[in-house]
Short mmCIF file of C-alpha atoms in Angstrom, two decimals:
data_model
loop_
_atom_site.label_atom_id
_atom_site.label_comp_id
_atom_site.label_asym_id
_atom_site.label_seq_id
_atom_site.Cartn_x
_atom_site.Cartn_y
_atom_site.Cartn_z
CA UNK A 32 -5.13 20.78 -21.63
CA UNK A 33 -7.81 18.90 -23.57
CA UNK A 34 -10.03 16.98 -20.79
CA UNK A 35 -12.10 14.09 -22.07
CA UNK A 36 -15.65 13.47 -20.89
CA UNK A 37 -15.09 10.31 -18.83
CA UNK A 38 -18.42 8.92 -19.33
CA UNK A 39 -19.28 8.85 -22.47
CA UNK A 40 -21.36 11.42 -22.57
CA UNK A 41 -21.36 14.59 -24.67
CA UNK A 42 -19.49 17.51 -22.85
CA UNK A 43 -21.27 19.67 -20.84
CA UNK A 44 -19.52 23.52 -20.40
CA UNK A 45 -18.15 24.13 -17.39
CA UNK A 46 -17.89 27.47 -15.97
CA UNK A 47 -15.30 28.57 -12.97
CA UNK A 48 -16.40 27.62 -9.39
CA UNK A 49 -15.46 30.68 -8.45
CA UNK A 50 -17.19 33.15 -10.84
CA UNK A 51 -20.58 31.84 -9.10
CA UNK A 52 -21.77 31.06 -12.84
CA UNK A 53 -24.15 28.27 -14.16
CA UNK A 54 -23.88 25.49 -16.10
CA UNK A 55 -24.17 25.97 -19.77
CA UNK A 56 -25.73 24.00 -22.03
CA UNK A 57 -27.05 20.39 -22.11
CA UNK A 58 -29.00 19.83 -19.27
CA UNK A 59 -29.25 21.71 -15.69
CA UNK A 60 -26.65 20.05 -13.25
CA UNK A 61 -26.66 21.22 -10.30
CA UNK A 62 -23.37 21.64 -8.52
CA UNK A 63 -22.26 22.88 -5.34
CA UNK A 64 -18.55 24.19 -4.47
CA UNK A 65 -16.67 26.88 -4.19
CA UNK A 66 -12.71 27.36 -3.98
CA UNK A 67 -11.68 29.83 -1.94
CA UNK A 68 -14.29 30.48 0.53
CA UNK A 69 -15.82 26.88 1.23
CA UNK A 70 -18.38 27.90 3.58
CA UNK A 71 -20.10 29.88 0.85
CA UNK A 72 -21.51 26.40 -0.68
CA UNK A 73 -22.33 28.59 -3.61
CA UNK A 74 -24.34 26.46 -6.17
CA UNK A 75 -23.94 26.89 -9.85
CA UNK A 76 -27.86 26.19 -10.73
CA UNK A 77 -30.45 26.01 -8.43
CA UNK A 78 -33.07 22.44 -8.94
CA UNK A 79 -32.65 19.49 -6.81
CA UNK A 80 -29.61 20.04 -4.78
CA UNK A 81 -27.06 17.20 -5.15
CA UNK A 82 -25.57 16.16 -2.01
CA UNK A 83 -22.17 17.65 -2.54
CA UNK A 84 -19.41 18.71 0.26
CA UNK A 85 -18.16 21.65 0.38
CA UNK A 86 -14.24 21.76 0.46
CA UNK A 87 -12.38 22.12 3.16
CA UNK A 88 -9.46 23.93 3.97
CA UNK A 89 -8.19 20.64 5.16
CA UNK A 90 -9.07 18.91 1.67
CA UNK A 91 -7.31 21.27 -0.18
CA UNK A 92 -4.26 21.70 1.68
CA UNK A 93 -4.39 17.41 1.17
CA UNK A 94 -4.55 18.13 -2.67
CA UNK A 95 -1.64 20.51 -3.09
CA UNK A 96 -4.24 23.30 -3.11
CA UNK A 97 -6.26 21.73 -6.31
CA UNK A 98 -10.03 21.52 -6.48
CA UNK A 99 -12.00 18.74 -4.94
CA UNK A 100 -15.38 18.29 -4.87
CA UNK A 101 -17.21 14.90 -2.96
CA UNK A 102 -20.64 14.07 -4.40
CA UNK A 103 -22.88 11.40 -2.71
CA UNK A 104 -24.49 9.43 -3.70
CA UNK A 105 -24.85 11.19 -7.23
CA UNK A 106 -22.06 13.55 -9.03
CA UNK A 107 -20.23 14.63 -12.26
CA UNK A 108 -16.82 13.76 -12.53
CA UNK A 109 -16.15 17.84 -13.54
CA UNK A 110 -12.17 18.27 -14.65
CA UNK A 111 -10.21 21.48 -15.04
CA UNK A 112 -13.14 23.62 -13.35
CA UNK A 113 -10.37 26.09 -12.51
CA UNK A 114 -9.49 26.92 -16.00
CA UNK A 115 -13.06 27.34 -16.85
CA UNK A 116 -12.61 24.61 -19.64
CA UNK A 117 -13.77 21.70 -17.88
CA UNK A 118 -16.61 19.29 -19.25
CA UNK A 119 -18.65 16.69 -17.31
CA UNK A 120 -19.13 13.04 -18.10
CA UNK A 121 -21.23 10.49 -16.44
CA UNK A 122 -22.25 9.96 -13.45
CA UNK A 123 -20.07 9.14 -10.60
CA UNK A 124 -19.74 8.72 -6.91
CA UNK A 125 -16.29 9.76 -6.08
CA UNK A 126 -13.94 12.29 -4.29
CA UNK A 127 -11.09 13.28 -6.32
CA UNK A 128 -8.83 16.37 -7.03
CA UNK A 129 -10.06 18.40 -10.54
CA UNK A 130 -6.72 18.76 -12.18
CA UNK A 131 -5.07 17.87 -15.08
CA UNK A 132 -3.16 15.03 -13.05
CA UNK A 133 -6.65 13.30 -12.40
CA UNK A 134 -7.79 11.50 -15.04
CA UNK A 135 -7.50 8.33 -14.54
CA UNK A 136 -8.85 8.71 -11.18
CA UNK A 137 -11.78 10.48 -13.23
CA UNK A 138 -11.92 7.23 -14.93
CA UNK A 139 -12.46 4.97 -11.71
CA UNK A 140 -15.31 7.66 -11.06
CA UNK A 141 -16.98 7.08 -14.05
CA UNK A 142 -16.68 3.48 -14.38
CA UNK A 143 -16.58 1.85 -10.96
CA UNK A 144 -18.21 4.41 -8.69
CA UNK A 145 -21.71 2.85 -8.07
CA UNK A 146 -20.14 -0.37 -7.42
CA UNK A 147 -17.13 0.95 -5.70
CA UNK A 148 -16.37 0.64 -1.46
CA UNK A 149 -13.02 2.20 -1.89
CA UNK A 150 -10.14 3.57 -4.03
CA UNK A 151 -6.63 4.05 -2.59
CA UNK A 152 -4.30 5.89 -5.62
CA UNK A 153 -1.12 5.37 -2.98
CA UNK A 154 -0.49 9.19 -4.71
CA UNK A 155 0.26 10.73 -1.24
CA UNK A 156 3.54 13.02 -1.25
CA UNK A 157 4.09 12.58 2.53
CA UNK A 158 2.42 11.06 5.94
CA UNK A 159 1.13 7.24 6.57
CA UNK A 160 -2.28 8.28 5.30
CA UNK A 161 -3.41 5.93 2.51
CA UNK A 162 -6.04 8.13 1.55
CA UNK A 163 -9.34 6.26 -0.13
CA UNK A 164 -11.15 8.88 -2.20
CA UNK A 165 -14.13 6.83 -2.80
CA UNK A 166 -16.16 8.20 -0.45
CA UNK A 167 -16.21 6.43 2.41
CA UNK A 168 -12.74 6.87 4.21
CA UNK A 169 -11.59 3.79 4.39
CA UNK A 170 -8.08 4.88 4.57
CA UNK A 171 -4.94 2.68 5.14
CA UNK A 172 -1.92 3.02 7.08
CA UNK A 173 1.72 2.96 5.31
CA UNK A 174 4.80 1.36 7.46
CA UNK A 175 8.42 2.09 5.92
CA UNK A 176 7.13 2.35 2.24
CA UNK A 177 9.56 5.44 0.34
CA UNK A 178 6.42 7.84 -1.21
CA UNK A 179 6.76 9.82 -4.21
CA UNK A 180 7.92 7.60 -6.72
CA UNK A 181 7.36 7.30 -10.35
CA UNK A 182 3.38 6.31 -11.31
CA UNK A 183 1.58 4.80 -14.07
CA UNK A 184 1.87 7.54 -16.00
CA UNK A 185 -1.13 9.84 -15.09
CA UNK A 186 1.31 12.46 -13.70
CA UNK A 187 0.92 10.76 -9.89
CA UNK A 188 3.44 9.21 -7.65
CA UNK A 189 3.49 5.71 -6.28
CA UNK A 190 5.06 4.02 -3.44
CA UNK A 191 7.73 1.92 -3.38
CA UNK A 192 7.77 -1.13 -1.12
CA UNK A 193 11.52 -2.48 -0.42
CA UNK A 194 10.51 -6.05 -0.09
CA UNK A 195 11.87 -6.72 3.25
CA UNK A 196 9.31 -4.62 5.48
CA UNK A 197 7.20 -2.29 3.87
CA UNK A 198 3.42 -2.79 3.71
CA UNK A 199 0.07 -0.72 4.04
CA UNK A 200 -2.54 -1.91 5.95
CA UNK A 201 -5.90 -1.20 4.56
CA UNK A 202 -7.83 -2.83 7.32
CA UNK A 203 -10.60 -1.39 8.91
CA UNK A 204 -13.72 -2.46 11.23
CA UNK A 205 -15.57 -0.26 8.26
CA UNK A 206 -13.69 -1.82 5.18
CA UNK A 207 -14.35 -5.12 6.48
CA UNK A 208 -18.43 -4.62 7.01
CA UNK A 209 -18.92 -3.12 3.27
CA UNK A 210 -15.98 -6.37 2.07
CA UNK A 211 -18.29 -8.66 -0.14
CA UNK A 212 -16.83 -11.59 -0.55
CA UNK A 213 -19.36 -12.88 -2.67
CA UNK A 214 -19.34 -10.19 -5.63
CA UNK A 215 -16.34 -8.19 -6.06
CA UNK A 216 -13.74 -6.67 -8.46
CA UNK A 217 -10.00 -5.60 -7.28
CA UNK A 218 -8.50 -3.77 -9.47
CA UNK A 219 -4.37 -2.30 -9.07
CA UNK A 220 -1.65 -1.59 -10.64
CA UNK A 221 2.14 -2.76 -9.55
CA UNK A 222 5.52 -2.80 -11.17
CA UNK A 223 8.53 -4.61 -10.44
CA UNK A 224 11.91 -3.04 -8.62
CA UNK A 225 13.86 -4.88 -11.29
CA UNK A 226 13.64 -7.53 -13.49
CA UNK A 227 15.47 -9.82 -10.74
CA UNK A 228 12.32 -9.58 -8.72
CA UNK A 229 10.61 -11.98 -11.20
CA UNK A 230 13.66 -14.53 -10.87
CA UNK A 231 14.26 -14.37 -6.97
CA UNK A 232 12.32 -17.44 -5.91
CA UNK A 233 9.98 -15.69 -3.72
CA UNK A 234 6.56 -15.05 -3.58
CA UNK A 235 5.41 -10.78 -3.43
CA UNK A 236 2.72 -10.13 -2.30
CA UNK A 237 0.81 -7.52 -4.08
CA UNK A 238 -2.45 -7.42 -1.77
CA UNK A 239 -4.36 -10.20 -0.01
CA UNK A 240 -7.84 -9.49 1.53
CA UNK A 241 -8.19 -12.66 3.58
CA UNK A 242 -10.86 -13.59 6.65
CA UNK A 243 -9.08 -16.80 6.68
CA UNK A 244 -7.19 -19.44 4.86
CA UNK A 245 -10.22 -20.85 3.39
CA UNK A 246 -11.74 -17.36 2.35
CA UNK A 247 -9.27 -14.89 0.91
CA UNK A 248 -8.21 -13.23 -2.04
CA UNK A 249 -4.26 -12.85 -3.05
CA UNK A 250 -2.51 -11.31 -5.90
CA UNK A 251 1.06 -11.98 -5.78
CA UNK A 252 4.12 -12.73 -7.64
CA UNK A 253 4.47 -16.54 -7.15
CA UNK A 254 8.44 -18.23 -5.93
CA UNK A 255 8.03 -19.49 -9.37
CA UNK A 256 10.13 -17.41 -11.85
CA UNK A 257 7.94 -15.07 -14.51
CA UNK A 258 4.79 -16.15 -12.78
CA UNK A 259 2.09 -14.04 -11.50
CA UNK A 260 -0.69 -16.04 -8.81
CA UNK A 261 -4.18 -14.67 -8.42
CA UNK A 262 -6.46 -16.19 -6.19
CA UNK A 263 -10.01 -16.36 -5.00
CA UNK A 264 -10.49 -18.73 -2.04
CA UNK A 265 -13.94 -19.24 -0.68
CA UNK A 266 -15.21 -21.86 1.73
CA UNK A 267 -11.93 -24.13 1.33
CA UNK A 268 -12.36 -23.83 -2.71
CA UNK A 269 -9.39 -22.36 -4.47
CA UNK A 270 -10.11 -20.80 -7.80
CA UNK A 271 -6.06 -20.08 -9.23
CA UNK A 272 -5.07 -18.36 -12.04
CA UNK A 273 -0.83 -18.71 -13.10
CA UNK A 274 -0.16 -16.37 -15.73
CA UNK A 275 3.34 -15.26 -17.48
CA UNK A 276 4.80 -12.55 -17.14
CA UNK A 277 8.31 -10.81 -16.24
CA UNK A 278 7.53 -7.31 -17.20
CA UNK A 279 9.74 -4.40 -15.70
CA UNK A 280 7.11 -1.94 -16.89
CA UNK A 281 3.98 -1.10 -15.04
CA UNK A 282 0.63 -3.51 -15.11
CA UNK A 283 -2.83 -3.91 -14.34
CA UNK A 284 -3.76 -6.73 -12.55
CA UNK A 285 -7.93 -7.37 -11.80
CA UNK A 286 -9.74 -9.70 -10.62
CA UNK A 287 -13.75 -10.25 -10.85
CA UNK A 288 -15.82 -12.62 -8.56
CA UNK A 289 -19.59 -13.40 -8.74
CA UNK A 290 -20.82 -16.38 -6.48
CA UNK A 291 -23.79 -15.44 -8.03
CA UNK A 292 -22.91 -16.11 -11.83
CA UNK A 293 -20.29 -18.51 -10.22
CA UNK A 294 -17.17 -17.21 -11.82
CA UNK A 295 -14.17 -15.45 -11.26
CA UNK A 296 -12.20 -14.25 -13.67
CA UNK A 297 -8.63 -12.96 -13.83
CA UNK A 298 -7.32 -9.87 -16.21
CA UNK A 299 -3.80 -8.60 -16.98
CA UNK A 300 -3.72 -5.32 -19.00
CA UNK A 301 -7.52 -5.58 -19.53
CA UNK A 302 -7.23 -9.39 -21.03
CA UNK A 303 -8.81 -11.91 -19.05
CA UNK A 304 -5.74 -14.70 -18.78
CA UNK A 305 -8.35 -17.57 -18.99
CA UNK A 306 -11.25 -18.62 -19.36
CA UNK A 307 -13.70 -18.11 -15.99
CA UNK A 308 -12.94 -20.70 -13.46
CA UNK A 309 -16.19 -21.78 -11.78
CA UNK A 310 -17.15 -23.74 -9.44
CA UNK A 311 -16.91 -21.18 -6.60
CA UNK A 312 -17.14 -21.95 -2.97
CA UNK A 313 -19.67 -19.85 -0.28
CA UNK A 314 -17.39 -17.09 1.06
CA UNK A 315 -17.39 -17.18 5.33
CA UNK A 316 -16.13 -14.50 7.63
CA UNK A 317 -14.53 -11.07 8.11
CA UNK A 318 -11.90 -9.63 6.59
CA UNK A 319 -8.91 -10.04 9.25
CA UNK A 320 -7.14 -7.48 10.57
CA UNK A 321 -4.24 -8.86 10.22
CA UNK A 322 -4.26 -10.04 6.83
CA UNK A 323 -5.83 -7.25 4.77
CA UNK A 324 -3.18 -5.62 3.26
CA UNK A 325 -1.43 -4.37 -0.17
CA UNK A 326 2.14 -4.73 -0.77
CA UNK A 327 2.33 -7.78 2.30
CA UNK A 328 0.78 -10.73 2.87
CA UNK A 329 0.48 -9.56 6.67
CA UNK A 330 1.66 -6.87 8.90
CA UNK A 331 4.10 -8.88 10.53
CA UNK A 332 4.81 -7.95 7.29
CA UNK A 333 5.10 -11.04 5.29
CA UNK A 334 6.03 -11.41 1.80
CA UNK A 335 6.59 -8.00 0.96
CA UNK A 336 6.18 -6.78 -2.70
CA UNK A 337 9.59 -5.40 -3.87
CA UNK A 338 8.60 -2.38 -6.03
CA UNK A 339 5.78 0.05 -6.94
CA UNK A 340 2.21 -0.19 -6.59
CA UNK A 341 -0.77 2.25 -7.39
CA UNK A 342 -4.48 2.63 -7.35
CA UNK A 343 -6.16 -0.07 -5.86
CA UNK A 344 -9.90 -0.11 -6.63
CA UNK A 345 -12.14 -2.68 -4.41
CA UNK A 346 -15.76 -2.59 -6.08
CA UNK A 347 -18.80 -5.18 -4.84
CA UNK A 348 -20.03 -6.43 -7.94
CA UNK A 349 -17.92 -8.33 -10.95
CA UNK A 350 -17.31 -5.57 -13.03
CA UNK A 351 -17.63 -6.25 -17.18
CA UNK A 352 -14.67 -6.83 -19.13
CA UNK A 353 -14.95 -3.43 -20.90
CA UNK A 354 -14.81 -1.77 -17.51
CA UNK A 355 -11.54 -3.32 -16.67
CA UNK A 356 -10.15 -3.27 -20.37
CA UNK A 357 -10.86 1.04 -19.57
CA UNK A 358 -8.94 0.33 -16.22
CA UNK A 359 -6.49 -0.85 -17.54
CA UNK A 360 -4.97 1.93 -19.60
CA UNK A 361 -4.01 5.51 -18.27
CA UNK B 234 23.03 9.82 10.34
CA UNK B 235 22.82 6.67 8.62
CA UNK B 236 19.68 4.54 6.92
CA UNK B 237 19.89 0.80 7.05
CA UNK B 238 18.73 -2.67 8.23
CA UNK B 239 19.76 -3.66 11.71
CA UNK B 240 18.87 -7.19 13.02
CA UNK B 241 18.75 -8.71 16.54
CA UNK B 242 17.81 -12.48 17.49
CA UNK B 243 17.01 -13.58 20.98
CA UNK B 244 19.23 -16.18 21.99
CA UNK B 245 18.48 -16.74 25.49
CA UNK B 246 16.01 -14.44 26.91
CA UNK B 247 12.52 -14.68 28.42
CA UNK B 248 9.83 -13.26 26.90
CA UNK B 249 9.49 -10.78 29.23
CA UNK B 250 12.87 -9.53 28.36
CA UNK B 251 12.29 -9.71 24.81
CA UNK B 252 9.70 -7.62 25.03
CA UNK B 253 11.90 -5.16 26.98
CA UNK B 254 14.53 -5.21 24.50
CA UNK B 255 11.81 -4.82 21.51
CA UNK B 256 9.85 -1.99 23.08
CA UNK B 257 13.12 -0.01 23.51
CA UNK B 258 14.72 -1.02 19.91
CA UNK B 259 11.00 0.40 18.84
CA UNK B 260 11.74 3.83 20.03
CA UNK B 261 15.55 4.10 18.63
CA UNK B 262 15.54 6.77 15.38
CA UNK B 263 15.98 10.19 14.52
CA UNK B 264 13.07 10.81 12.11
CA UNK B 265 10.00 8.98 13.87
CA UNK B 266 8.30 12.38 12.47
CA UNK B 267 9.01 12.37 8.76
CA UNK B 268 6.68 12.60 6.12
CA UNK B 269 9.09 10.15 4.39
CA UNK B 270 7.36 6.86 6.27
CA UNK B 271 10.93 4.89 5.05
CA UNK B 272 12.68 7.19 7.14
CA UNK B 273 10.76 6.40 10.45
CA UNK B 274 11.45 3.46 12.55
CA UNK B 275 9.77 0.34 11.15
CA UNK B 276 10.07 -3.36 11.89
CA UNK B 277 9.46 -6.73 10.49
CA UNK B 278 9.25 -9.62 12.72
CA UNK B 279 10.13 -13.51 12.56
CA UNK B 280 7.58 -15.88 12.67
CA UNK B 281 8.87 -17.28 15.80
CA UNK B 282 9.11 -13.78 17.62
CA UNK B 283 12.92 -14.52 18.76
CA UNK B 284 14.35 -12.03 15.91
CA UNK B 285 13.10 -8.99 14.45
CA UNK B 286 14.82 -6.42 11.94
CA UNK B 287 14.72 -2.95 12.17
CA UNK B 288 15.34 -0.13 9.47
CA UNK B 289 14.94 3.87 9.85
CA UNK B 290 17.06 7.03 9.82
CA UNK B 291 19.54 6.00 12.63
CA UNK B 292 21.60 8.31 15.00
CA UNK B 293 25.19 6.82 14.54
CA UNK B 294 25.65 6.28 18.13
CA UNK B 295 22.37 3.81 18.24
CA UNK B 296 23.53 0.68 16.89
CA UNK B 297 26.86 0.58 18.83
CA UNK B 298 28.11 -3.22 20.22
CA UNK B 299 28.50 -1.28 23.60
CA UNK B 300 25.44 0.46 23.36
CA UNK B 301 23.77 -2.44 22.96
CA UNK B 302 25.57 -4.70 25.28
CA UNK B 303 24.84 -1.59 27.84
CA UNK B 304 20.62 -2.64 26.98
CA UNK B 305 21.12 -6.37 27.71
CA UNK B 306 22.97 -5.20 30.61
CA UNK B 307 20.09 -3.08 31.90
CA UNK B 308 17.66 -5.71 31.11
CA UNK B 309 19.63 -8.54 33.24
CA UNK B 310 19.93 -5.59 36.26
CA UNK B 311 23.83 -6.01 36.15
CA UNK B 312 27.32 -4.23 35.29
CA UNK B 313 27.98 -3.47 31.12
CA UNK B 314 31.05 -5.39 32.23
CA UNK B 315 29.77 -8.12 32.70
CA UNK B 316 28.15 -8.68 29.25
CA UNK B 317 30.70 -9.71 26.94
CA UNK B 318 30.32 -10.49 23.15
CA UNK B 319 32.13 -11.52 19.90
CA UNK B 320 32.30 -10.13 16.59
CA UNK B 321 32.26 -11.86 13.37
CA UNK B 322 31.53 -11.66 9.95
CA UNK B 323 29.29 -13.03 7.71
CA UNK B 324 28.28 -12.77 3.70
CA UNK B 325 25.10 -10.59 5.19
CA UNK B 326 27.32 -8.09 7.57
CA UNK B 327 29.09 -8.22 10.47
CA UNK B 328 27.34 -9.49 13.74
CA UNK B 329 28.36 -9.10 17.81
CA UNK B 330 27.07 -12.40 20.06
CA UNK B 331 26.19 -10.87 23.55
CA UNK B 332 27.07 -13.48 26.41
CA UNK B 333 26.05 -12.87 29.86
CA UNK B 334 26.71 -15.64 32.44
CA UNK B 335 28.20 -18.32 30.20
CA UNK B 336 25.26 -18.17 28.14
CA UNK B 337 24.70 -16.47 24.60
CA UNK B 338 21.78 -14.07 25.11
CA UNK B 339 21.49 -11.85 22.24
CA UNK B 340 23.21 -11.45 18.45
CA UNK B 341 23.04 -8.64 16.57
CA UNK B 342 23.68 -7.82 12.84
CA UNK B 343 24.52 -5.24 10.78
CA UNK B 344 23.54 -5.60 7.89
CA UNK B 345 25.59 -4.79 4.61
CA UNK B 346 28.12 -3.37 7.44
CA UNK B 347 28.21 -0.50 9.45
CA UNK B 348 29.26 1.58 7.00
CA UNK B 349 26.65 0.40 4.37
CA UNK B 350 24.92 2.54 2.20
CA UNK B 351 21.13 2.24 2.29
CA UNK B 352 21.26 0.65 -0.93
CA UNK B 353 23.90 -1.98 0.16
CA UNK B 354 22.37 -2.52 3.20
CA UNK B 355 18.91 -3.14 1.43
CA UNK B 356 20.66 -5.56 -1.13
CA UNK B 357 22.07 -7.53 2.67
CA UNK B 358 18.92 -7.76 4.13
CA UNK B 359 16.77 -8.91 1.25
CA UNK B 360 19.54 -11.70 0.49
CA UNK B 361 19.32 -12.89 3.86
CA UNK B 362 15.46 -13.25 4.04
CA UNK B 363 15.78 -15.10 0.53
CA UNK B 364 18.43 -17.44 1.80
CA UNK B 365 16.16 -17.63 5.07
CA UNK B 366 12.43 -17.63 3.94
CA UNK B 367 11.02 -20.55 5.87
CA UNK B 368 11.88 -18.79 9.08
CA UNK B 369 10.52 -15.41 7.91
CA UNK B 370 7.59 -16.16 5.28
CA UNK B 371 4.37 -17.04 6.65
CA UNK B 372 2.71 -19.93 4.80
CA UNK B 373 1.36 -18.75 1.42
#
């Protein structure tokens, strides 16, 4: 395995948890964790202690056994630390597992995690747990969704959602308090069942975060044939964006909104499909918890996507184009 | 053991016994437990609450006509024998129409038939919420 430094920095040595070494080279990082025994909390270098957890037995049992490591509010994405070949990249502020299979998760870390409120990779193996690794636990709940299904190619699994009843709900009392409706990115990626799905005359709904008709956000696949709808709906204003598409292949979908620079723009595969639409409206009320959902419209569940989605990253600030051009490939 | 889609519409029921019948159909299914969450009992509902569809991993003695007509029977506080019902056939699967007193209470469909595959029964299901999508699709 040859890791790549996910933020841009030079690569910084990495030495084995385990062998209770420090880090080489560059400058002094400290790090906490240690695999095996968590309670040790060994440190690699002493300084100013970064708030880091120590692993659970819990956390790794969740992982398949691989490394994790949960800095906040400041840590180093670190890959491969088992083999002893790892490097660091930028900063980050992000629970996920150090193994090869990680990258792209490594990737949200390093891009997204200072703006982030929560990341759900939909990579669980088994349970209803839709685990977010951003930090904060804002985990979903999966009804009737078949787990462990081909991914975007960063050696994960994905769920697939039949489109007649499956659905996760990623509501929470805690998701909808850090929700800005004002400033945001949503970033995910989704793929088809088959190419029929693009044809069938019905809308799929790939997420919707909506407090109410007049403020909500929706990515879906419209009843129009080939046609994806993303939407940012704020006060009564609808800001729509109708791109092509009838891809059987896997995409990234993203949207940006700033009330503040009034825009919201709307990317496929890292390419904004228009210019920004402006003219926002004043975003009003609470995420419902009704309506806050991937792969549904609603947990009745309504307009269920028919196929695969995978990493959903909700951030609270308009990320750049660059960030969601990196997003957008494995 | 069998995994498909099941459907039952309220005819002519209160809501009381809807919710009977619901809360019952809820608990049916013989991996509630999985780790695979397709394989445990899940539900959608119509938007007017009379019908819902169910799928899961099924014992095959759960989705019986006289099984069922034995639930309405419970819920009405009289004799199985006195529930009657129908069979017929339709593009989606075969369906039973439960009559109590002269009245049509309850109609239930298989869908894909009772034999389906999961994959047969999937293709049934999502045909018929197509065909019916004004009934089952919230405004969008």
């Amino acid at each position: 395995m040859t890791p790549t430094a996910p933020g841009g920095g030079p690569a910084i040595p990495v030495y084995e948890a385990a062998d209770d070494a420090r880090v080489s080279g560059g400058p002094v990082i400290p790090v906490y964790g240690y695999v095996g025994t968590p309670t040790d909390g060994r440190r690699l270098q002493g300084g100013a202690a970064m708030p880091v957890r120590v692993l659970t037995a819990a956390d790794l049992q969740q992982n398949g056994g691989r490394y994790r490591l949960e800095g906040r509010p400041v840590a180093m994405p670190i890959y491969a630390a088992r083999t002893g070949q790892g490097r660091m990249g930028g900063p980050a502020q992000l629970v996920y597992p150090i193994s090869p299979w990680s990258f792209y998760a490594a990737k949200v870390a390093a891009i997204a995690s200072s703006n982030l409120i929560a990341y759900w990779p939909l990579w669980e193996a088994s349970g209803t747990v839709a685990t977010d690794i951003g930090g904060s636990a804002l985990n979903g709940a999966y009804t009737g969704v078949t787990l462990g299904q081909q991914g975007i190619g960063d050696g994960r699994t994905s769920p697939l959602f039949d489109g007649a009843n499956d659905y996760c709900n990623i509501y929470s009392a805690a998701l909808a308090a850090a929700f800005n409706g004002a400033e945001g990115t949503f970033v995910s990626w989704f793929k088809v069942a088959n190419a029929g799905v693009w044809t069938d005359g019905a809308f799929h709904s790939i997420c919707r975060l909506q407090a109410d008709a007049s403020n909500q956000i929706v990515i879906d696949k419209s009843s129009t044939n080939n046609v994806l709808r993303m939407i940012y709906t704020a006060g009564g204003t609808q800001k729509i964006s109708t791109p092509s598409n009838s891809s059987t292949g896997f995409l990234c979908v993203a949207m940006t909104w700033s009330k503040s620079a009034d825009q919201m723009i709307p990317y496929v595969n890292g390419v904004a499909t228009q210019a920004a639409l402006t003219g926002l409206g004043v975003w009003a009320g609470a995420l419902a918890a009704t309506t806050t959902t991937l792969g549904a419209s609603s947990t009745v569940p309504a307009l269920v996507w028919s196929g695969y989605l995978a990493h959903f990253v909700l951030c609270n600030a308009a990320l750049p184009q660059p960030s969601i051009a990196q997003l957008a490939t494995v | 053991m069998s995994r498909q889609y099941f459907g039952v519409e309220a005819l002519s029921l209160t809501a009381a016994q809807r919710a009977v019948l619901v809360a019952a159909l809820k608990l049916l299914g013989r991996d509630n437990r999985a780790p695979q969450p397709s394989h445990r009992n899940h539900w959608r509902v119509r938007l007017d609450g009379q019908a819902v569809i169910f799928e899961a991993n099924w014992n095959t003695d759960e989705w019986t006509v006289a099984g069922l007509g034995n639930r309405l029977a419970t819920l009405f506080g009289v004799s199985p024998a006195l529930v009657t019902f129908a069979t017929a056939q339709t593009v989606y699967g075969p369906t039973a129409t439960y009559t109590y007193s002269g009245t049509n209470r309850l109609r239930l469909i298989a869908f894909g038939g009772l034999l389906a595959t999961w994959a047969e029964s999937h293709d049934a299901v999502t045909a018929y919420l197509a065909a019916n999508s004004a009934a089952w699709e919230s405004a969008v």
